[in-house]
Tab-separated table of C-alpha atoms and ligand atoms in Angstrom:
chain	number	residue	atom	x	y	z
F	243	UNK	CA	0.136	-15.458	0.136
F	244	UNK	CA	-1.024	-13.097	-3.039
F	245	UNK	CA	-1.079	-16.059	-6.077
F	246	UNK	CA	-0.163	-13.811	-9.390
F	247	UNK	CA	-0.156	-16.903	-11.557
F	248	UNK	CA	-3.197	-19.050	-10.873
F	249	UNK	CA	-6.328	-18.363	-8.375
F	250	UNK	CA	-6.076	-20.684	-5.244
F	251	UNK	CA	-7.848	-23.011	-4.712
F	252	UNK	CA	-10.635	-23.268	-2.153
F	253	UNK	CA	-13.558	-25.908	-1.475
F	254	UNK	CA	-16.134	-25.340	-4.162
F	255	UNK	CA	-14.058	-22.817	-6.359
F	256	UNK	CA	-12.391	-23.831	-10.020
F	257	UNK	CA	-8.908	-24.137	-10.306
F	258	UNK	CA	-8.798	-25.151	-13.708
F	259	UNK	CA	-7.434	-22.616	-16.471
F	260	UNK	CA	-9.860	-22.930	-19.683
F	261	UNK	CA	-6.648	-23.223	-21.914
F	262	UNK	CA	-5.303	-26.327	-20.602
F	263	UNK	CA	-5.098	-28.521	-17.732
F	264	UNK	CA	-1.296	-27.514	-16.285
F	265	UNK	CA	-2.646	-23.890	-17.438
F	266	UNK	CA	-1.595	-22.904	-21.034
F	267	UNK	CA	1.562	-21.090	-22.066
F	268	UNK	CA	2.943	-20.803	-17.505
F	269	UNK	CA	5.987	-21.919	-17.398
F	270	UNK	CA	6.271	-24.060	-14.521
F	271	UNK	CA	9.153	-23.376	-11.606
F	272	UNK	CA	10.570	-26.477	-11.662
F	273	UNK	CA	10.998	-25.727	-15.780
F	274	UNK	CA	13.676	-23.704	-14.867
F	275	UNK	CA	15.862	-26.047	-13.255
F	276	UNK	CA	16.586	-23.928	-9.973
F	277	UNK	CA	19.476	-25.022	-7.380
F	278	UNK	CA	16.963	-27.900	-5.117
F	279	UNK	CA	17.872	-25.807	-1.943
F	280	UNK	CA	15.721	-22.684	-3.903
F	281	UNK	CA	13.437	-24.424	-5.191
F	282	UNK	CA	12.006	-26.012	-1.880
F	283	UNK	CA	11.351	-22.353	-1.039
F	284	UNK	CA	9.733	-21.777	-4.383
F	285	UNK	CA	7.772	-24.701	-3.026
F	286	UNK	CA	6.689	-24.027	0.434
F	287	UNK	CA	5.165	-20.527	-0.635
F	288	UNK	CA	2.669	-22.406	-3.024
F	289	UNK	CA	4.405	-20.720	-5.959
F	290	UNK	CA	3.639	-23.641	-8.937
F	291	UNK	CA	3.827	-20.793	-11.843
F	292	UNK	CA	5.748	-18.439	-13.464
F	293	UNK	CA	4.314	-14.874	-13.233
F	294	UNK	CA	4.460	-13.499	-16.979
F	295	UNK	CA	6.820	-11.161	-15.699
F	296	UNK	CA	9.026	-13.860	-14.548
F	297	UNK	CA	8.520	-15.712	-17.095
F	298	UNK	CA	10.062	-13.891	-19.414
F	299	UNK	CA	12.799	-12.098	-17.861
F	300	UNK	CA	14.350	-15.273	-16.038
F	301	UNK	CA	15.698	-17.205	-18.624
F	302	UNK	CA	17.754	-14.332	-19.772
F	303	UNK	CA	18.569	-13.396	-15.795
F	304	UNK	CA	19.103	-16.788	-14.314
F	305	UNK	CA	22.144	-16.763	-17.658
F	306	UNK	CA	23.237	-14.111	-16.230
F	307	UNK	CA	22.175	-11.057	-18.830
F	308	UNK	CA	21.106	-7.532	-17.649
F	309	UNK	CA	17.992	-6.702	-17.546
F	310	UNK	CA	15.442	-3.945	-17.108
F	311	UNK	CA	11.485	-4.469	-16.199
F	312	UNK	CA	8.998	-2.062	-16.772
F	313	UNK	CA	6.465	-4.000	-13.767
F	314	UNK	CA	4.535	-2.976	-11.110
F	315	UNK	CA	3.884	-4.125	-7.707
F	316	UNK	CA	1.627	-7.236	-7.713
F	317	UNK	CA	3.424	-8.991	-10.916
F	318	UNK	CA	5.789	-10.760	-9.283
F	319	UNK	CA	9.034	-9.117	-9.202
F	320	UNK	CA	10.612	-9.148	-6.369
F	321	UNK	CA	10.140	-12.602	-6.693
F	322	UNK	CA	11.609	-12.979	-10.390
F	323	UNK	CA	15.060	-10.690	-8.731
F	324	UNK	CA	15.105	-12.957	-5.904
F	325	UNK	CA	15.075	-15.814	-7.652
F	326	UNK	CA	18.032	-14.646	-9.856
F	327	UNK	CA	20.575	-13.702	-7.241
F	328	UNK	CA	19.408	-16.986	-5.070
F	329	UNK	CA	20.171	-19.122	-7.888
F	330	UNK	CA	23.270	-16.687	-9.519
F	331	UNK	CA	24.807	-17.113	-5.792
F	332	UNK	CA	24.012	-20.719	-5.114
F	333	UNK	CA	25.414	-22.108	-8.751
F	334	UNK	CA	28.550	-20.071	-8.252
F	335	UNK	CA	29.984	-20.820	-4.941
F	336	UNK	CA	32.459	-18.776	-3.962
F	337	UNK	CA	36.174	-20.473	-3.097
F	338	UNK	CA	38.078	-18.335	-1.835
F	339	UNK	CA	38.262	-17.169	1.388
F	340	UNK	CA	34.989	-14.596	2.438
F	341	UNK	CA	35.646	-11.124	4.651
F	342	UNK	CA	32.925	-9.624	6.526
F	343	UNK	CA	30.706	-6.544	5.604
F	344	UNK	CA	31.039	-7.702	1.529
F	345	UNK	CA	27.444	-8.532	0.185
F	346	UNK	CA	27.671	-10.561	-3.556
F	347	UNK	CA	23.935	-9.495	-4.299
F	348	UNK	CA	22.471	-5.239	-3.465
F	349	UNK	CA	19.028	-4.312	-4.062
F	350	UNK	CA	17.967	-0.871	-3.592
F	351	UNK	CA	14.414	0.523	-3.182
F	352	UNK	CA	13.257	3.761	-2.393
F	353	UNK	CA	11.303	3.256	1.007
F	354	UNK	CA	11.746	1.078	4.042
F	355	UNK	CA	8.393	-0.327	3.986
F	356	UNK	CA	9.609	-1.913	0.445
F	357	UNK	CA	12.879	-3.061	1.666
F	358	UNK	CA	11.107	-4.959	4.347
F	359	UNK	CA	8.669	-6.120	1.969
F	360	UNK	CA	11.771	-7.331	-0.301
F	361	UNK	CA	13.713	-8.711	2.956
F	362	UNK	CA	10.740	-10.952	3.631
F	363	UNK	CA	10.535	-12.374	0.343
F	364	UNK	CA	14.166	-12.865	0.617
F	365	UNK	CA	13.820	-14.334	3.945
F	366	UNK	CA	11.287	-17.060	2.678
F	367	UNK	CA	12.143	-17.935	-0.776
F	368	UNK	CA	15.872	-18.539	0.575
F	369	UNK	CA	15.223	-19.969	3.448
F	370	UNK	CA	16.355	-23.685	2.844
F	371	UNK	CA	19.388	-22.234	1.284
F	372	UNK	CA	21.367	-21.088	3.656
F	373	UNK	CA	22.064	-17.504	2.330
F	374	UNK	CA	22.215	-14.438	4.347
F	375	UNK	CA	20.041	-11.146	3.927
F	376	UNK	CA	20.643	-8.553	6.210
F	377	UNK	CA	18.318	-5.303	5.959
F	378	UNK	CA	19.555	-1.319	5.616
F	379	UNK	CA	17.264	0.640	6.704
F	380	UNK	CA	17.174	4.643	7.825
F	381	UNK	CA	14.897	5.943	11.174
F	382	UNK	CA	15.991	2.482	13.186
F	383	UNK	CA	19.328	1.568	14.727
F	384	UNK	CA	22.711	1.367	12.508
F	385	UNK	CA	24.289	-0.063	15.245
F	386	UNK	CA	22.429	-3.114	15.219
F	387	UNK	CA	22.328	-3.493	11.602
F	388	UNK	CA	26.420	-3.214	12.125
F	389	UNK	CA	26.250	-6.201	14.021
F	390	UNK	CA	24.440	-8.390	11.612
F	391	UNK	CA	26.664	-6.620	9.176
F	392	UNK	CA	29.638	-8.033	11.539
F	393	UNK	CA	28.325	-10.857	12.953
F	394	UNK	CA	28.980	-13.324	9.741
F	395	UNK	CA	28.871	-13.491	6.449
F	396	UNK	CA	26.099	-11.613	4.641
F	397	UNK	CA	25.652	-12.975	0.680
F	398	UNK	CA	22.825	-9.680	0.084
F	399	UNK	CA	22.120	-6.469	1.702
F	400	UNK	CA	18.728	-5.372	1.026
F	401	UNK	CA	18.430	-0.825	1.119
F	402	UNK	CA	17.094	2.379	1.297
F	403	UNK	CA	19.978	4.622	-0.776
F	404	UNK	CA	20.171	6.979	1.987
F	405	UNK	CA	20.979	4.003	5.286
F	406	UNK	CA	23.226	1.886	2.552
F	407	UNK	CA	25.628	5.751	1.527
F	408	UNK	CA	25.918	5.590	5.466
F	409	UNK	CA	27.271	2.466	5.485
F	410	UNK	CA	29.827	3.276	3.064
F	411	UNK	CA	30.492	6.136	4.126
F	412	UNK	CA	31.713	4.911	7.741
F	413	UNK	CA	33.474	1.800	5.247
F	414	UNK	CA	31.561	-0.456	7.658
F	415	UNK	CA	29.899	-2.046	4.011
F	416	UNK	CA	32.247	-2.541	1.093
F	417	UNK	CA	30.640	-2.963	-2.850
F	418	UNK	CA	33.762	-4.199	-4.253
F	419	UNK	CA	32.454	-7.822	-4.674
F	420	UNK	CA	28.932	-7.119	-5.784
F	421	UNK	CA	28.222	-9.256	-8.602
F	422	UNK	CA	24.212	-8.630	-8.727
F	423	UNK	CA	22.784	-5.207	-8.283
F	424	UNK	CA	18.947	-4.839	-8.307
F	425	UNK	CA	17.374	-1.517	-8.320
F	426	UNK	CA	13.934	-1.444	-7.360
F	427	UNK	CA	11.171	1.049	-8.193
F	428	UNK	CA	13.636	3.364	-10.309
F	429	UNK	CA	11.039	5.925	-10.963
F	430	UNK	CA	10.255	6.181	-7.559
F	431	UNK	CA	13.647	7.288	-6.696
F	432	UNK	CA	14.187	9.235	-9.193
F	433	UNK	CA	10.928	10.907	-8.408
F	434	UNK	CA	12.335	11.716	-4.462
F	435	UNK	CA	15.438	12.614	-5.343
F	436	UNK	CA	17.350	10.024	-4.276
F	437	UNK	CA	19.309	9.352	-7.878
F	438	UNK	CA	22.496	11.292	-6.422
F	439	UNK	CA	22.880	8.670	-4.176
F	440	UNK	CA	21.944	5.626	-6.259
F	441	UNK	CA	24.611	6.745	-8.486
F	442	UNK	CA	27.358	6.639	-5.689
F	443	UNK	CA	26.335	2.936	-4.982
F	444	UNK	CA	26.218	1.936	-8.694
F	445	UNK	CA	30.028	3.610	-8.888
F	446	UNK	CA	31.016	1.673	-5.338
F	447	UNK	CA	30.345	-1.440	-7.061
F	448	UNK	CA	31.811	-2.985	-10.372
F	449	UNK	CA	32.082	-1.988	-13.919
F	450	UNK	CA	28.985	-3.160	-15.551
F	451	UNK	CA	30.934	-5.567	-17.883
F	452	UNK	CA	31.200	-7.066	-14.376
F	453	UNK	CA	27.961	-7.154	-12.978
F	454	UNK	CA	24.666	-8.227	-13.429
F	455	UNK	CA	22.753	-5.099	-12.978
F	456	UNK	CA	18.327	-5.323	-12.538
F	457	UNK	CA	16.657	-2.345	-12.960
F	458	UNK	CA	12.521	-2.498	-12.407
F	459	UNK	CA	10.588	0.700	-12.312
F	460	UNK	CA	6.917	1.000	-13.093
F	461	UNK	CA	7.436	3.782	-15.554
F	462	UNK	CA	9.855	4.346	-18.538
F	463	UNK	CA	10.180	7.775	-19.008
F	464	UNK	CA	12.935	9.286	-20.841
F	465	UNK	CA	14.930	9.990	-17.218
F	466	UNK	CA	14.704	5.814	-16.688
F	467	UNK	CA	15.504	4.841	-19.724
F	468	UNK	CA	18.608	7.086	-19.549
F	469	UNK	CA	19.982	5.719	-16.273
F	470	UNK	CA	19.182	2.240	-17.436
F	471	UNK	CA	21.440	2.389	-20.425
F	472	UNK	CA	24.372	4.380	-18.523
F	473	UNK	CA	24.011	1.246	-15.880
F	474	UNK	CA	22.905	-1.816	-18.087
F	475	UNK	CA	25.333	-3.615	-19.874
F	476	UNK	CA	23.400	-5.438	-22.830
F	477	UNK	CA	19.873	-5.570	-20.794
F	478	UNK	CA	16.437	-7.066	-22.653
F	479	UNK	CA	14.091	-5.306	-21.908
F	480	UNK	CA	10.624	-6.656	-20.305
F	481	UNK	CA	7.208	-4.456	-20.086
F	482	UNK	CA	4.469	-6.025	-18.270
F	483	UNK	CA	0.885	-3.856	-18.225
F	484	UNK	CA	-0.568	-3.830	-15.161
F	485	UNK	CA	-4.518	-5.069	-14.604
F	486	UNK	CA	-6.268	-2.078	-15.145
F	487	UNK	CA	-8.178	-1.328	-11.618
F	488	UNK	CA	-11.472	0.024	-12.918
F	489	UNK	CA	-11.381	1.347	-16.135
F	490	UNK	CA	-12.116	3.907	-17.899
F	491	UNK	CA	-14.286	2.186	-21.054
F	492	UNK	CA	-16.428	0.396	-18.698
F	493	UNK	CA	-19.637	1.273	-17.644
F	494	UNK	CA	-20.064	-0.349	-14.385
F	495	UNK	CA	-23.890	-0.672	-13.165
F	496	UNK	CA	-25.091	-1.685	-9.932
F	497	UNK	CA	-28.972	-3.810	-9.955
F	498	UNK	CA	-30.299	-3.989	-6.361
F	499	UNK	CA	-32.059	-7.374	-6.772
F	500	UNK	CA	-33.708	-9.709	-4.689
F	501	UNK	CA	-32.645	-13.340	-5.098
F	502	UNK	CA	-35.828	-14.989	-7.401
F	503	UNK	CA	-35.287	-11.276	-9.339
F	504	UNK	CA	-31.852	-11.974	-11.136
F	505	UNK	CA	-32.840	-14.480	-13.512
F	506	UNK	CA	-35.091	-12.783	-15.512
F	507	UNK	CA	-33.308	-9.404	-14.902
F	508	UNK	CA	-30.246	-11.592	-16.503
F	509	UNK	CA	-32.583	-12.622	-19.270
F	510	UNK	CA	-33.662	-9.192	-20.511
F	511	UNK	CA	-30.001	-8.570	-20.624
F	512	UNK	CA	-28.813	-10.885	-22.644
F	513	UNK	CA	-32.212	-10.719	-24.878
F	514	UNK	CA	-30.984	-6.676	-25.372
F	515	UNK	CA	-29.973	-5.963	-29.314
F	516	UNK	CA	-26.913	-4.525	-27.935
F	517	UNK	CA	-25.467	-7.567	-25.765
F	518	UNK	CA	-23.782	-8.844	-28.709
F	519	UNK	CA	-21.204	-11.083	-26.507
F	520	UNK	CA	-21.931	-11.763	-22.708
F	521	UNK	CA	-20.083	-13.350	-20.173
F	522	UNK	CA	-21.685	-14.119	-17.662
F	523	UNK	CA	-19.707	-14.668	-13.821
F	524	UNK	CA	-21.179	-16.914	-11.105
F	525	UNK	CA	-18.936	-17.682	-7.795
F	526	UNK	CA	-19.081	-21.634	-7.692
F	527	UNK	CA	-19.140	-24.372	-10.574
F	528	UNK	CA	-22.326	-25.849	-9.288
F	529	UNK	CA	-23.601	-22.443	-9.860
F	530	UNK	CA	-22.192	-21.772	-13.141
F	531	UNK	CA	-23.641	-24.442	-13.627
F	532	UNK	CA	-27.224	-24.579	-13.012
F	533	UNK	CA	-27.249	-20.794	-14.930
F	534	UNK	CA	-26.051	-22.642	-17.795
F	535	UNK	CA	-28.756	-24.996	-17.695
F	536	UNK	CA	-31.236	-22.337	-17.141
F	537	UNK	CA	-30.579	-19.959	-19.321
F	538	UNK	CA	-30.711	-23.339	-21.959
F	539	UNK	CA	-33.705	-24.151	-21.104
F	540	UNK	CA	-34.523	-20.306	-21.758
F	541	UNK	CA	-33.354	-20.524	-24.902
F	542	UNK	CA	-30.283	-18.428	-24.773
F	543	UNK	CA	-27.368	-20.187	-27.026
F	544	UNK	CA	-24.293	-20.402	-24.454
F	545	UNK	CA	-21.731	-22.139	-23.550
F	546	UNK	CA	-20.148	-22.929	-19.968
F	547	UNK	CA	-16.896	-22.299	-19.184
F	548	UNK	CA	-15.532	-24.189	-15.951
F	549	UNK	CA	-13.195	-26.730	-14.232
F	550	UNK	CA	-15.741	-29.648	-14.293
F	551	UNK	CA	-15.732	-29.445	-17.738
F	552	UNK	CA	-13.303	-31.115	-20.120
F	553	UNK	CA	-10.084	-29.516	-21.575
F	554	UNK	CA	-11.305	-30.341	-25.062
F	555	UNK	CA	-15.203	-29.195	-24.605
F	556	UNK	CA	-13.411	-25.872	-22.631
F	557	UNK	CA	-11.238	-24.885	-26.295
F	558	UNK	CA	-14.004	-25.400	-28.059
F	559	UNK	CA	-16.380	-23.241	-26.063
F	560	UNK	CA	-13.757	-20.288	-26.238
F	561	UNK	CA	-13.265	-20.851	-29.961
F	562	UNK	CA	-16.759	-20.843	-30.445
F	563	UNK	CA	-17.316	-18.114	-28.536
F	564	UNK	CA	-14.593	-15.937	-30.284
F	565	UNK	CA	-16.125	-16.634	-33.434
F	566	UNK	CA	-19.729	-15.325	-32.531
F	567	UNK	CA	-21.078	-18.380	-32.919
F	568	UNK	CA	-22.077	-18.506	-29.191
F	569	UNK	CA	-22.959	-14.831	-27.205
F	570	UNK	CA	-23.290	-16.060	-24.164
F	571	UNK	CA	-20.358	-17.158	-21.895
F	572	UNK	CA	-21.065	-18.591	-18.199
F	573	UNK	CA	-17.763	-18.729	-16.607
F	574	UNK	CA	-16.080	-19.201	-12.893
F	575	UNK	CA	-13.833	-16.865	-12.358
F	576	UNK	CA	-10.601	-19.210	-12.323
F	577	UNK	CA	-12.072	-20.228	-16.097
F	578	UNK	CA	-12.918	-16.619	-16.726
F	579	UNK	CA	-8.970	-15.434	-16.581
F	580	UNK	CA	-7.806	-16.869	-19.225
F	581	UNK	CA	-10.384	-15.246	-22.004
F	582	UNK	CA	-9.035	-12.443	-23.612
F	583	UNK	CA	-11.263	-11.734	-26.280
F	584	UNK	CA	-11.721	-8.584	-27.568
F	585	UNK	CA	-15.383	-6.801	-28.164
F	586	UNK	CA	-16.963	-8.080	-25.679
F	587	UNK	CA	-20.112	-6.399	-24.888
F	588	UNK	CA	-21.322	-7.524	-21.523
F	589	UNK	CA	-19.702	-8.678	-17.688
F	590	UNK	CA	-22.312	-9.719	-15.987
F	591	UNK	CA	-21.816	-10.505	-12.339
F	592	UNK	CA	-24.575	-12.820	-11.505
F	593	UNK	CA	-23.532	-13.275	-7.954
F	594	UNK	CA	-20.625	-11.046	-6.281
F	595	UNK	CA	-17.035	-12.416	-6.531
F	596	UNK	CA	-16.347	-12.989	-2.972
F	597	UNK	CA	-12.149	-11.262	-3.507
F	598	UNK	CA	-12.176	-7.739	-4.928
F	599	UNK	CA	-9.590	-8.560	-7.506
F	600	UNK	CA	-11.914	-11.048	-9.088
F	601	UNK	CA	-14.182	-8.523	-9.127
F	602	UNK	CA	-11.343	-6.116	-11.325
F	603	UNK	CA	-10.765	-9.329	-13.376
F	604	UNK	CA	-14.487	-9.815	-14.239
F	605	UNK	CA	-15.070	-6.397	-15.687
F	606	UNK	CA	-11.403	-6.155	-17.279
F	607	UNK	CA	-12.345	-8.989	-19.917
F	608	UNK	CA	-15.059	-6.395	-21.384
F	609	UNK	CA	-13.883	-2.196	-22.638
F	610	UNK	CA	-10.462	-4.351	-23.732
F	611	UNK	CA	-8.696	-2.442	-27.000
F	612	UNK	CA	-10.253	0.849	-26.683
F	613	UNK	CA	-14.002	-0.287	-27.051
F	614	UNK	CA	-16.350	0.233	-24.063
F	615	UNK	CA	-18.256	-1.928	-21.967
F	616	UNK	CA	-20.995	-2.587	-20.314
F	617	UNK	CA	-20.664	-4.886	-16.695
F	618	UNK	CA	-23.921	-5.218	-14.527
F	619	UNK	CA	-23.396	-6.388	-11.051
F	620	UNK	CA	-26.608	-7.936	-9.152
F	621	UNK	CA	-26.395	-6.894	-5.629
F	622	UNK	CA	-29.238	-9.356	-3.450
F	623	UNK	CA	-29.518	-9.156	0.067
F	624	UNK	CA	-27.344	-12.756	0.883
F	625	UNK	CA	-23.967	-10.603	-1.484
F	626	UNK	CA	-25.027	-6.877	-0.901
F	627	UNK	CA	-21.994	-6.545	1.886
F	628	UNK	CA	-19.363	-6.961	-0.305
F	629	UNK	CA	-19.592	-4.261	-2.332
F	630	UNK	CA	-17.694	-2.182	0.445
F	631	UNK	CA	-14.209	-3.741	-0.087
F	632	UNK	CA	-15.091	-3.405	-3.773
F	633	UNK	CA	-15.226	-0.073	-3.964
F	634	UNK	CA	-12.401	0.130	-1.805
F	635	UNK	CA	-9.716	-1.199	-4.101
F	636	UNK	CA	-11.297	0.381	-6.720
F	637	UNK	CA	-11.330	4.134	-4.923
F	638	UNK	CA	-14.693	4.768	-6.464
F	639	UNK	CA	-18.031	4.678	-4.981
F	640	UNK	CA	-20.569	2.005	-7.041
F	641	UNK	CA	-23.958	3.676	-7.562
F	642	UNK	CA	-26.674	0.765	-6.661
F	643	UNK	CA	-30.214	1.368	-8.578
F	644	UNK	CA	-32.883	-0.597	-9.365
F	645	UNK	CA	-33.034	-2.636	-12.801
F	646	UNK	CA	-34.792	-0.489	-15.201
F	647	UNK	CA	-37.940	-1.470	-16.178
F	648	UNK	CA	-37.964	-2.939	-19.438
F	649	UNK	CA	-34.940	-5.279	-17.757
F	650	UNK	CA	-38.108	-6.009	-15.221
F	651	UNK	CA	-40.579	-6.998	-17.467
K	724	AMP	P1	5.273	-8.495	-6.346
K	724	AMP	O1	4.664	-7.919	-7.911
K	724	AMP	O2	6.701	-8.709	-6.438
K	724	AMP	O3	4.902	-7.206	-5.325
K	724	AMP	O4	4.407	-9.548	-5.582
K	724	AMP	C1	3.652	-9.779	-5.460
K	724	AMP	C2	2.347	-10.765	-4.967
K	724	AMP	O5	2.806	-12.473	-5.957
K	724	AMP	C3	3.822	-10.989	-3.560
K	724	AMP	O6	2.626	-11.644	-2.926
K	724	AMP	C4	4.262	-12.552	-3.963
K	724	AMP	O7	4.508	-13.379	-2.904
K	724	AMP	C5	3.612	-13.028	-5.008
K	724	AMP	N1	4.102	-13.793	-6.183
K	724	AMP	C6	5.102	-13.988	-6.841
K	724	AMP	N2	5.513	-15.091	-7.563
K	724	AMP	C7	4.384	-15.730	-7.353
K	724	AMP	C8	4.331	-16.706	-8.506
K	724	AMP	N3	5.073	-17.314	-9.604
K	724	AMP	N4	2.910	-17.525	-8.314
K	724	AMP	C9	2.209	-17.154	-7.071
K	724	AMP	N5	2.201	-15.613	-6.284
K	724	AMP	C10	3.449	-15.267	-6.544
């Protein structure tokens, strides 16, 4: 499971957010008053707090409103629309007779892989709900998929547009009872030439005033905006900017140093005049604490940000850093994620992070708001093996060099 609202604890890792014991500004799922069987699925998955898109969109979509979301994979958009669908289906059971091949909700997505991923998420989230999901994708046995549709009432259908049209044309599936329609990755459906099929599918569902429509797209081109206007009724719009992977505004340097050279190089970096505001990351709380103490002994004015520090202290430290009263912050990854300060000149990775995603989060603390920043990562004999995975995620090679002489003095 990828946790996008809070890093999962592991033995020595820091698990607290710098802004609060229960992370400040985060919406816990239990605050949304969801149906209990759905809530159990959410709990099983270990989700505690809404991701940003969930926090922004769910209060509206759970009330039945339409929504347009600008969000990429990795933001938690899938759970956002699945929770909306399941909660609605559970809260509004159908009293009259149900018929085969008449789903109450339909999700269409451009690729088979994406459809299967959504269906797997639906299975996980909905496992205690008793709701039935069917997956319709091209390239696989039609009869088998038909059997599923005909074997009992299906509540949710997740499909690629082409295969869904096949089912509709053969009158094996009817969309006139659809209450919620989700169009995922609309921009890709457009790029792949699926819009005529999607239009047919949308026309086969009830009028937009009589259904709930949720449309997601990673980009908002004029074409997408036009389609969204046609298909949705008084929607709210939510835009989530992705965390940038590798950033053009960060000068990434990797210095090959031996373990016992690290502190000296770090001190020289921190003493250089252009390091006006620096965050130093270490992997574990004990490393952060010991580094903080060494820096203080060396006369560096610095603050510490990790889960073992009291909330009050952390808030104060962060405020002092934002105000420029302290120039250096030593932090763990979890504590570091909550730091939204523009004007951070340097990020130092005292240790390379074990999770490549953490590298991206760390260096993303600098080079914000159009400014340029410097990231300096130390690679030593004991952690250089972590570099290839980071490079894979970044999609670029990182040049490893010996530190310049002035940093070795
Ligand atoms: P998606 O953007 O829908 O592809 O989701 C990205 C990943 O985040 C998936 O692995 C989800 O299981 C996970 N996820 C979604 N919502 C949450 C949440 N609120 N807390 C933790 N993980 C989540």
